[in-house]
PDB file of C-alpha atoms in Angstrom:
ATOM      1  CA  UNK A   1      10.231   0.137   6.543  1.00 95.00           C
ATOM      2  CA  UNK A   2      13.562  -0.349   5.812  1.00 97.00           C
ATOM      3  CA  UNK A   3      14.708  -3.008   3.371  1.00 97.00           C
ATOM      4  CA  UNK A   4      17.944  -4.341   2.945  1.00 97.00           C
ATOM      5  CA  UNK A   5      20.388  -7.727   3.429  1.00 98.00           C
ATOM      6  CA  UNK A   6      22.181  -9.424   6.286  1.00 97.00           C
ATOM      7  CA  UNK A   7      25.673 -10.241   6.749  1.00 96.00           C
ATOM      8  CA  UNK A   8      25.210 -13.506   4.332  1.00 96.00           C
ATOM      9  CA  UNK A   9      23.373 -11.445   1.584  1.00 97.00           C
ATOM     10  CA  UNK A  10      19.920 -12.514   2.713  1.00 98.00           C
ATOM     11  CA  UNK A  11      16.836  -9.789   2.469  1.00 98.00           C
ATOM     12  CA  UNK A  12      16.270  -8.524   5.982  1.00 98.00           C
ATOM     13  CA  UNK A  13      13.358  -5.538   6.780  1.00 98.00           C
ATOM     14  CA  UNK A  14      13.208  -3.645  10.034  1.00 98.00           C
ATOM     15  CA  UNK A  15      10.465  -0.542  10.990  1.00 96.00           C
ATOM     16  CA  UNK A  16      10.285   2.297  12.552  1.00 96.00           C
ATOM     17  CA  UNK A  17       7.714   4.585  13.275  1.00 94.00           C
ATOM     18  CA  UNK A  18       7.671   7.673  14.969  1.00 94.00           C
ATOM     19  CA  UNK A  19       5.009  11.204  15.078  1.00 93.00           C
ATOM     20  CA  UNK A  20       5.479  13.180  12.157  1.00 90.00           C
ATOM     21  CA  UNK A  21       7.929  15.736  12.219  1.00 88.00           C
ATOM     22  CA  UNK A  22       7.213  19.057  12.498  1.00 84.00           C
ATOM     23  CA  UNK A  23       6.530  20.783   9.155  1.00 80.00           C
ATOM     24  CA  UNK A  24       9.260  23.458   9.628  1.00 81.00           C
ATOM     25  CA  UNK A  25      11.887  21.139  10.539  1.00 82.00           C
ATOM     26  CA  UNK A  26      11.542  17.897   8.793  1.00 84.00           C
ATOM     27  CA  UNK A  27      14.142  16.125  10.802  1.00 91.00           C
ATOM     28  CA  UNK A  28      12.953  12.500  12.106  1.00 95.00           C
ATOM     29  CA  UNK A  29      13.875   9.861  14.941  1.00 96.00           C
ATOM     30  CA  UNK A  30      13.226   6.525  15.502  1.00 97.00           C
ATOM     31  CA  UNK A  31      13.777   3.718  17.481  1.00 98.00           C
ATOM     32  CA  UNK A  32      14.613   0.787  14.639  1.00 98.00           C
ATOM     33  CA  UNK A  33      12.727  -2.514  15.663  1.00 98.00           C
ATOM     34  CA  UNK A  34      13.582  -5.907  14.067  1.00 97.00           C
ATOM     35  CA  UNK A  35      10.319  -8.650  13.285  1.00 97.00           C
ATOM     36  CA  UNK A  36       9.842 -11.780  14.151  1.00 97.00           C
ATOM     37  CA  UNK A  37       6.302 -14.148  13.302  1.00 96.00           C
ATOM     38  CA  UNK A  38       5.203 -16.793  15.946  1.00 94.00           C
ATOM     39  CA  UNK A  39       2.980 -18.343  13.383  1.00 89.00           C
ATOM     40  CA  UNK A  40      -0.061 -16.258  13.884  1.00 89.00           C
ATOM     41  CA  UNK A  41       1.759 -12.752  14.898  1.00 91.00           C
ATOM     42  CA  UNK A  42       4.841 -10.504  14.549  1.00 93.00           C
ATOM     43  CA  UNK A  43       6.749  -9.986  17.727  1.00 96.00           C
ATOM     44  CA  UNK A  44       8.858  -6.520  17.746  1.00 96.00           C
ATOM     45  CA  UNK A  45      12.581  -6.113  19.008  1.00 97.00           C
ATOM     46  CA  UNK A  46      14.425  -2.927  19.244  1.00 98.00           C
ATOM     47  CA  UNK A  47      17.669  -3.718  17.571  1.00 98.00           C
ATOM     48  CA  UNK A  48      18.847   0.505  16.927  1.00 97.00           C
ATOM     49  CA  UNK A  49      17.628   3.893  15.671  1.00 98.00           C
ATOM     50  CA  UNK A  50      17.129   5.421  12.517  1.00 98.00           C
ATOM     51  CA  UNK A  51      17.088   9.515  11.921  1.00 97.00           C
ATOM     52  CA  UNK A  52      16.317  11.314   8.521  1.00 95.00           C
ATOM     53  CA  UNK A  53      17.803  14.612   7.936  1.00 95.00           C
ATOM     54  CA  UNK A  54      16.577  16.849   5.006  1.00 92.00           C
ATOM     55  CA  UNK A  55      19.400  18.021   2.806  1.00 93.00           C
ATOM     56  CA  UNK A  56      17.190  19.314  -0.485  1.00 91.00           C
ATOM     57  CA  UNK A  57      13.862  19.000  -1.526  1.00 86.00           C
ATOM     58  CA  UNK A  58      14.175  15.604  -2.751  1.00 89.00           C
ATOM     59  CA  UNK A  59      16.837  14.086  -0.870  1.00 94.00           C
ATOM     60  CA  UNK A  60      17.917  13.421   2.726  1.00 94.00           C
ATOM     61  CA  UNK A  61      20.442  11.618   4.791  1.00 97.00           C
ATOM     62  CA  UNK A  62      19.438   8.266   6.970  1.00 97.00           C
ATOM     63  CA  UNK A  63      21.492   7.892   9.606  1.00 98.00           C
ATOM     64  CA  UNK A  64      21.407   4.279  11.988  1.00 98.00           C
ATOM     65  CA  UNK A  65      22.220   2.759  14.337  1.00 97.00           C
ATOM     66  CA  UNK A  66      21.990  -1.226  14.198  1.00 97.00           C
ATOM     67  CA  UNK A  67      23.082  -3.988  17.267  1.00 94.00           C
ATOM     68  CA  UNK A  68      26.271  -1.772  18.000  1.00 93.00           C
ATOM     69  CA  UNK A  69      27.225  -0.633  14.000  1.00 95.00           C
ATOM     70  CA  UNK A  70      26.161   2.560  12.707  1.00 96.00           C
ATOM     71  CA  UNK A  71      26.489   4.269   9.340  1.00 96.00           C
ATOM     72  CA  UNK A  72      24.827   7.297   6.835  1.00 96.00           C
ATOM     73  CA  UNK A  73      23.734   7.087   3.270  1.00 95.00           C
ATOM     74  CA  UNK A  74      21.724  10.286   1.477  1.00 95.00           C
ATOM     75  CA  UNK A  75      18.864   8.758  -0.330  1.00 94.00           C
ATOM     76  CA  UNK A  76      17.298  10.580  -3.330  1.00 94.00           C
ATOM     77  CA  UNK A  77      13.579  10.269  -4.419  1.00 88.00           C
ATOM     78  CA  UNK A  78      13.728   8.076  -7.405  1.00 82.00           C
ATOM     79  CA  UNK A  79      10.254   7.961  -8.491  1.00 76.00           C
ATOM     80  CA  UNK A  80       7.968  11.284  -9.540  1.00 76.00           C
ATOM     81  CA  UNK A  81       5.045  12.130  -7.575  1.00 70.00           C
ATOM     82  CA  UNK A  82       1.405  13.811  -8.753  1.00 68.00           C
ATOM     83  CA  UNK A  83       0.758  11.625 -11.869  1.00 85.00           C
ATOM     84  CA  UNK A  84      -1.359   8.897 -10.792  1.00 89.00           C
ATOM     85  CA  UNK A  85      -3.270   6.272 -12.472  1.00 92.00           C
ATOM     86  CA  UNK A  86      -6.643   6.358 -13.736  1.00 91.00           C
ATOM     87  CA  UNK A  87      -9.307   4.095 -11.439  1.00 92.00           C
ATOM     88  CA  UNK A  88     -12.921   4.260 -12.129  1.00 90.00           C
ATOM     89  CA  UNK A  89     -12.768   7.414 -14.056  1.00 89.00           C
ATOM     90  CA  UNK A  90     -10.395   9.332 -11.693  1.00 89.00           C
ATOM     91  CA  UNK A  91      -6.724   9.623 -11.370  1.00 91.00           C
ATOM     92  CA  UNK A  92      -6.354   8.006  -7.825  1.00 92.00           C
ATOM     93  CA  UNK A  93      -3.045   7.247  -5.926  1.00 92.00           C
ATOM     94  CA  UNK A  94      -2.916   3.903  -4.426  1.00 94.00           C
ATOM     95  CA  UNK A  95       0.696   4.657  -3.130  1.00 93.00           C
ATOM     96  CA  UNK A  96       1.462   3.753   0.437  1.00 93.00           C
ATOM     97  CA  UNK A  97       1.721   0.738   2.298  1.00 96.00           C
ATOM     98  CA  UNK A  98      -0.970  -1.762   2.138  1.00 97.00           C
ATOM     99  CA  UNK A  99      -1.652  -4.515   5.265  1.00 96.00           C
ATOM    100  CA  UNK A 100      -3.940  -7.547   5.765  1.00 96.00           C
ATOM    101  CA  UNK A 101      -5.904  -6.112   8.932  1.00 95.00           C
ATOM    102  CA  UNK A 102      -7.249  -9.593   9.592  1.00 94.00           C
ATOM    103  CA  UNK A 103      -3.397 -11.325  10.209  1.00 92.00           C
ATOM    104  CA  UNK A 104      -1.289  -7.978  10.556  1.00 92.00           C
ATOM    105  CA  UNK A 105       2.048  -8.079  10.282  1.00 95.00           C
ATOM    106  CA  UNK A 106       3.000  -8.711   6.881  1.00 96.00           C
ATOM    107  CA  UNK A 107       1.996  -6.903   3.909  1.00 97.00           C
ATOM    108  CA  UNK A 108       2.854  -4.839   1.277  1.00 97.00           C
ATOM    109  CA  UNK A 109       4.363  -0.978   0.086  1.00 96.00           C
ATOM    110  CA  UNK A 110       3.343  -0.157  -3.197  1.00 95.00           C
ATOM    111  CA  UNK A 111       4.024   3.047  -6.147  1.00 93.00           C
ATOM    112  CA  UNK A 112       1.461   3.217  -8.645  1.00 92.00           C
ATOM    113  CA  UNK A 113       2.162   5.041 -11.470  1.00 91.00           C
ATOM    114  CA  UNK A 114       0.016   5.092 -14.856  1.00 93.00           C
ATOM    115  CA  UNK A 115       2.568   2.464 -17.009  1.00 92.00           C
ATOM    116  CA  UNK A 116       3.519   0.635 -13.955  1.00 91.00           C
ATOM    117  CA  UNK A 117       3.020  -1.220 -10.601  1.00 93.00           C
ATOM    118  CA  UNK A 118       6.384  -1.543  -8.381  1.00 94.00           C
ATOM    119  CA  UNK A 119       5.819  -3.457  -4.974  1.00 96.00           C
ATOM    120  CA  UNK A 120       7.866  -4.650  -2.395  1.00 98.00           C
ATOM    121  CA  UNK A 121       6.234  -7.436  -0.155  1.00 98.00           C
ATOM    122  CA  UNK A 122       7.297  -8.277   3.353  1.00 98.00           C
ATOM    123  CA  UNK A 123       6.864 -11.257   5.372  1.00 98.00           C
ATOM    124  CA  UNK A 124       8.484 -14.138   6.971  1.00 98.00           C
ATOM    125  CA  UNK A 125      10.163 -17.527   6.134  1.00 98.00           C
ATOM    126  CA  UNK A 126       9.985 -20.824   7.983  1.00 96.00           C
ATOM    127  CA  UNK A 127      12.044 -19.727  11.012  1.00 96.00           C
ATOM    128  CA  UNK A 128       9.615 -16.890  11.703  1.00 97.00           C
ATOM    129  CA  UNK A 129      12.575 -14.415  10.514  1.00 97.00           C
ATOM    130  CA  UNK A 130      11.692 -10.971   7.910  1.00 98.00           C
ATOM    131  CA  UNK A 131      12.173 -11.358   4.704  1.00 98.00           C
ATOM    132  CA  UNK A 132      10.577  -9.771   1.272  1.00 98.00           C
ATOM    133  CA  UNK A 133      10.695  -9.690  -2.194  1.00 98.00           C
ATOM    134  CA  UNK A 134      10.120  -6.816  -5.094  1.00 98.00           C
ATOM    135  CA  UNK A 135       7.773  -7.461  -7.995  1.00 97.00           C
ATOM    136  CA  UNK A 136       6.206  -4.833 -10.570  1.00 93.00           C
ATOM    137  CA  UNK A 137       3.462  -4.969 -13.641  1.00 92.00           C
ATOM    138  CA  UNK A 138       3.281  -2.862 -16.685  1.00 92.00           C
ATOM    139  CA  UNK A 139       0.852  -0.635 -16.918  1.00 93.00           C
ATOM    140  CA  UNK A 140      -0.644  -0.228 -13.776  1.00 92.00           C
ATOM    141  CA  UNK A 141      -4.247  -2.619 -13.196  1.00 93.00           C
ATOM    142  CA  UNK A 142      -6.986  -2.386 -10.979  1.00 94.00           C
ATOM    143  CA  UNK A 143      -6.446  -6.196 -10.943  1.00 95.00           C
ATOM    144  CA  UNK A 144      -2.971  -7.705 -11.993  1.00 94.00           C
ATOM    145  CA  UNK A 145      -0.287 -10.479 -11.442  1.00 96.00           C
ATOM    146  CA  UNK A 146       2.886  -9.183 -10.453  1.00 96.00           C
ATOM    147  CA  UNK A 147       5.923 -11.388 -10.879  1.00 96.00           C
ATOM    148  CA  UNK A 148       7.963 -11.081  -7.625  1.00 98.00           C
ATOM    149  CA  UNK A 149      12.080 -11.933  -7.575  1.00 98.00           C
ATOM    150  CA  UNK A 150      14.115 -12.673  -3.921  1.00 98.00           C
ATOM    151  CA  UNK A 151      17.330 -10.442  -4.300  1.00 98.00           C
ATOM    152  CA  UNK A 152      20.736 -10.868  -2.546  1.00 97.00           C
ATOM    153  CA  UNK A 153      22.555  -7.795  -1.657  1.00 97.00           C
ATOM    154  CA  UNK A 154      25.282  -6.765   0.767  1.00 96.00           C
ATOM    155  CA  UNK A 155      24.623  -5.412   4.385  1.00 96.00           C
ATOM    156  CA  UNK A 156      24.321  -1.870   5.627  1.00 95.00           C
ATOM    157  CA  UNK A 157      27.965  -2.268   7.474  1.00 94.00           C
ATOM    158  CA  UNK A 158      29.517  -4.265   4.245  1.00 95.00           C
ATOM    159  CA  UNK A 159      31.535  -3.535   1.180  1.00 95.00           C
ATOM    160  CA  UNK A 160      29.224  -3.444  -1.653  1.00 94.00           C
ATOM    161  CA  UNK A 161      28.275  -6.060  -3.820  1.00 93.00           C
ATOM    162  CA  UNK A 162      26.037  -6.530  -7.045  1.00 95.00           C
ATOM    163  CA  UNK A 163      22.450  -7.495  -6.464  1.00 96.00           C
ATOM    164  CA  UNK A 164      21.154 -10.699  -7.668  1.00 97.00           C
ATOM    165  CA  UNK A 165      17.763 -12.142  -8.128  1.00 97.00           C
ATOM    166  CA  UNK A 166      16.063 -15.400  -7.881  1.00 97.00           C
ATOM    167  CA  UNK A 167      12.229 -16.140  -8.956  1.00 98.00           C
ATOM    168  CA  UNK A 168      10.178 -16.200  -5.809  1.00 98.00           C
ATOM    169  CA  UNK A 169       6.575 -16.417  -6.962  1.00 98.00           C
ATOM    170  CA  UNK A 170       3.365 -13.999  -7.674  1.00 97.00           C
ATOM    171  CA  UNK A 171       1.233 -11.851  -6.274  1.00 97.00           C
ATOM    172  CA  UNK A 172      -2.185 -11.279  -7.225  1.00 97.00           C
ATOM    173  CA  UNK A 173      -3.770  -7.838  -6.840  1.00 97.00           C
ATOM    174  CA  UNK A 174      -6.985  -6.515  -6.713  1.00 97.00           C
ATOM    175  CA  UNK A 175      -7.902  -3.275  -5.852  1.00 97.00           C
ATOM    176  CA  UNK A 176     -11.990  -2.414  -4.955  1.00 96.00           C
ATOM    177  CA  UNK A 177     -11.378   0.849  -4.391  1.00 94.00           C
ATOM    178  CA  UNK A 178      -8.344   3.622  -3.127  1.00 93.00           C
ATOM    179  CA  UNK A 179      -8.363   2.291   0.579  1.00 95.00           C
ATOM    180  CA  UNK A 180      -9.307  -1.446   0.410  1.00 97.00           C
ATOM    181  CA  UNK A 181      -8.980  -4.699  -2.045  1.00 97.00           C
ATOM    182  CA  UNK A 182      -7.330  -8.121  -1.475  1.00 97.00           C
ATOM    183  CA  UNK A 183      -3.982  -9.784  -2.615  1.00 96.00           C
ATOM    184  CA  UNK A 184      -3.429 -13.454  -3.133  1.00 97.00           C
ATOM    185  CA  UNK A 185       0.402 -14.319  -2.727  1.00 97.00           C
ATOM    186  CA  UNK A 186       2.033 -17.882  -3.657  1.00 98.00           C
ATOM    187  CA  UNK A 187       5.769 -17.053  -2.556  1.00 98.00           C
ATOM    188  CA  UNK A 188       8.346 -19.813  -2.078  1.00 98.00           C
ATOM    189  CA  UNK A 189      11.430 -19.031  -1.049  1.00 98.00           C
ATOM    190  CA  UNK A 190      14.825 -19.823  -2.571  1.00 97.00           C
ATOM    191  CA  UNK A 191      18.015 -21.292  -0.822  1.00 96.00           C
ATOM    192  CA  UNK A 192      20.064 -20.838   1.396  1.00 96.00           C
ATOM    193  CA  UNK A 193      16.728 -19.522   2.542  1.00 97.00           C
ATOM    194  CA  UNK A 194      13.345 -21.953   2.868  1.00 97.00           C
ATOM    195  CA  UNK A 195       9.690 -21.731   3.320  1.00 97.00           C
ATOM    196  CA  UNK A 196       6.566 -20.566   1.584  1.00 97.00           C
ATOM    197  CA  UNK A 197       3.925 -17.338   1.984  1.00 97.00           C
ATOM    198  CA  UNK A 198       0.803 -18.613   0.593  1.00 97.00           C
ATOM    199  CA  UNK A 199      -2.399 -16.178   1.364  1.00 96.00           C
ATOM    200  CA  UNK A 200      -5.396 -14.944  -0.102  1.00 97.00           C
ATOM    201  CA  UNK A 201      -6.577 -11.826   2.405  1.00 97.00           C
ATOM    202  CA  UNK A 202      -8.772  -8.722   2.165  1.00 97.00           C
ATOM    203  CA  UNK A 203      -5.917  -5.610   2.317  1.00 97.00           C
ATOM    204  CA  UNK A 204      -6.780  -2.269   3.303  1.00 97.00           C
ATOM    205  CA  UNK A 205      -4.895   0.890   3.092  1.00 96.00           C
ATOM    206  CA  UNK A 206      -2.143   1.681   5.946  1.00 94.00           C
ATOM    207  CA  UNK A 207      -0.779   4.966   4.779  1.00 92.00           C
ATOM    208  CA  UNK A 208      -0.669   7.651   2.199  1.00 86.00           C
ATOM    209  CA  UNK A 209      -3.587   9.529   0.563  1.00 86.00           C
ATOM    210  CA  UNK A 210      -5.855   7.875  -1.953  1.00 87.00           C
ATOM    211  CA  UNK A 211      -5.841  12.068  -3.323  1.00 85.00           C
ATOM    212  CA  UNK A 212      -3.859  12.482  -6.628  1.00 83.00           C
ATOM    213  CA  UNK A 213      -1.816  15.789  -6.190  1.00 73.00           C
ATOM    214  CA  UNK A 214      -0.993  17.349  -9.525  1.00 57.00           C
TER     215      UNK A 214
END
């Protein structure tokens, strides 16, 4: 997933997905597809590519292309990796990307970490377009309320500008076990955007390892 704003500021998400690279290479293409919700499904439309290019151990360069713009920025990891939080007795990662298998097409990418829960949630507004929000809970919970904002930013092709935030709701989170739980959302957007993302759906794992490595 890649999230970031449209020409007027307004959170955007596209995806791409691809087969793995291979492990003594590490470079990765993809076509780049933009979302769209009907009202019961997501429709896919390839708007560009994306390609990620190692450069060090934590950092590589994204390269896209996007409706006829292009552009590269390195990204570097920010957040550390083997110290998970404790679930049931065992330190258990619940990082990954987290779907509602019984109305795909939303759902949510999460980093757990022992003193906190950061999320990013995507999903539509009332014109069927891809939107999200960010939210995050301190310490990390087996079952928690996370507090989610709707930012405004500046598009991959425009000058920068500072991100803001508005309140867009909460997210409830409950986690049965490393692969499987259910969220409860109550999301309303904020102008110039409208509508509402109001659910309360069994979530299962989509990717990443529910193994801890130290």
């Amino acid at each position: 997933f890649w999230y970031t704003y449209l020409e007027d500021g307004t959170p955007q998400w596209y995806q791409a997905q691809a087969a793995a690279p291979d492990a003594n290479s590490g470079w990765w293409r993809a076509p780049l597809y933009r979302a769209a919700w009907d009202g019961s499904k997501a429709h896919l439309t390839q708007v560009g590519n994306v390609t990620l290019a190692p450069i060090a151990t934590n950092e590589f360069m994204f390269t896209w292309s996007l409706e006829g713009q292009s552009g590269s920025e390195r990204f570097v990891q920010l957040a550390r990796t083997g110290d998970c939080p404790n679930f049931n007795g065992a330190m258990t990662n619940f990082t990954g990307a987290w779907y509602a298998p019984t109305l795909s097409g939303y759902g949510m990418d999460v980093l757990s970490l022992p003193e906190q829960q950061f999320d990013v949630f995507y999903f539509y507004d009332d014109l069927g377009l891809a939107r999200w929000g960010v939210g995050s809970s301190l310490p990390f919970a087996a079952s928690s309320t996370l507090t989610f904002n709707q930012n405004t930013g500046f598009c991959p092709s425009c000058a920068y500008a500072p991100v803001t935030k508005q309140p867009l709701g909460t997210i409830n989170v409950d986690y049965a076990s490393a692969t499987g739980g259910n969220f409860s959302t109550n999301l309303v957007l904020q102008p110039p955007l409208s509508g509402s993302w109001v659910t309360n759906k069994p979530m299962v794992r989509l990717t990443g390892s529910p193994a801890c490595t130290q």
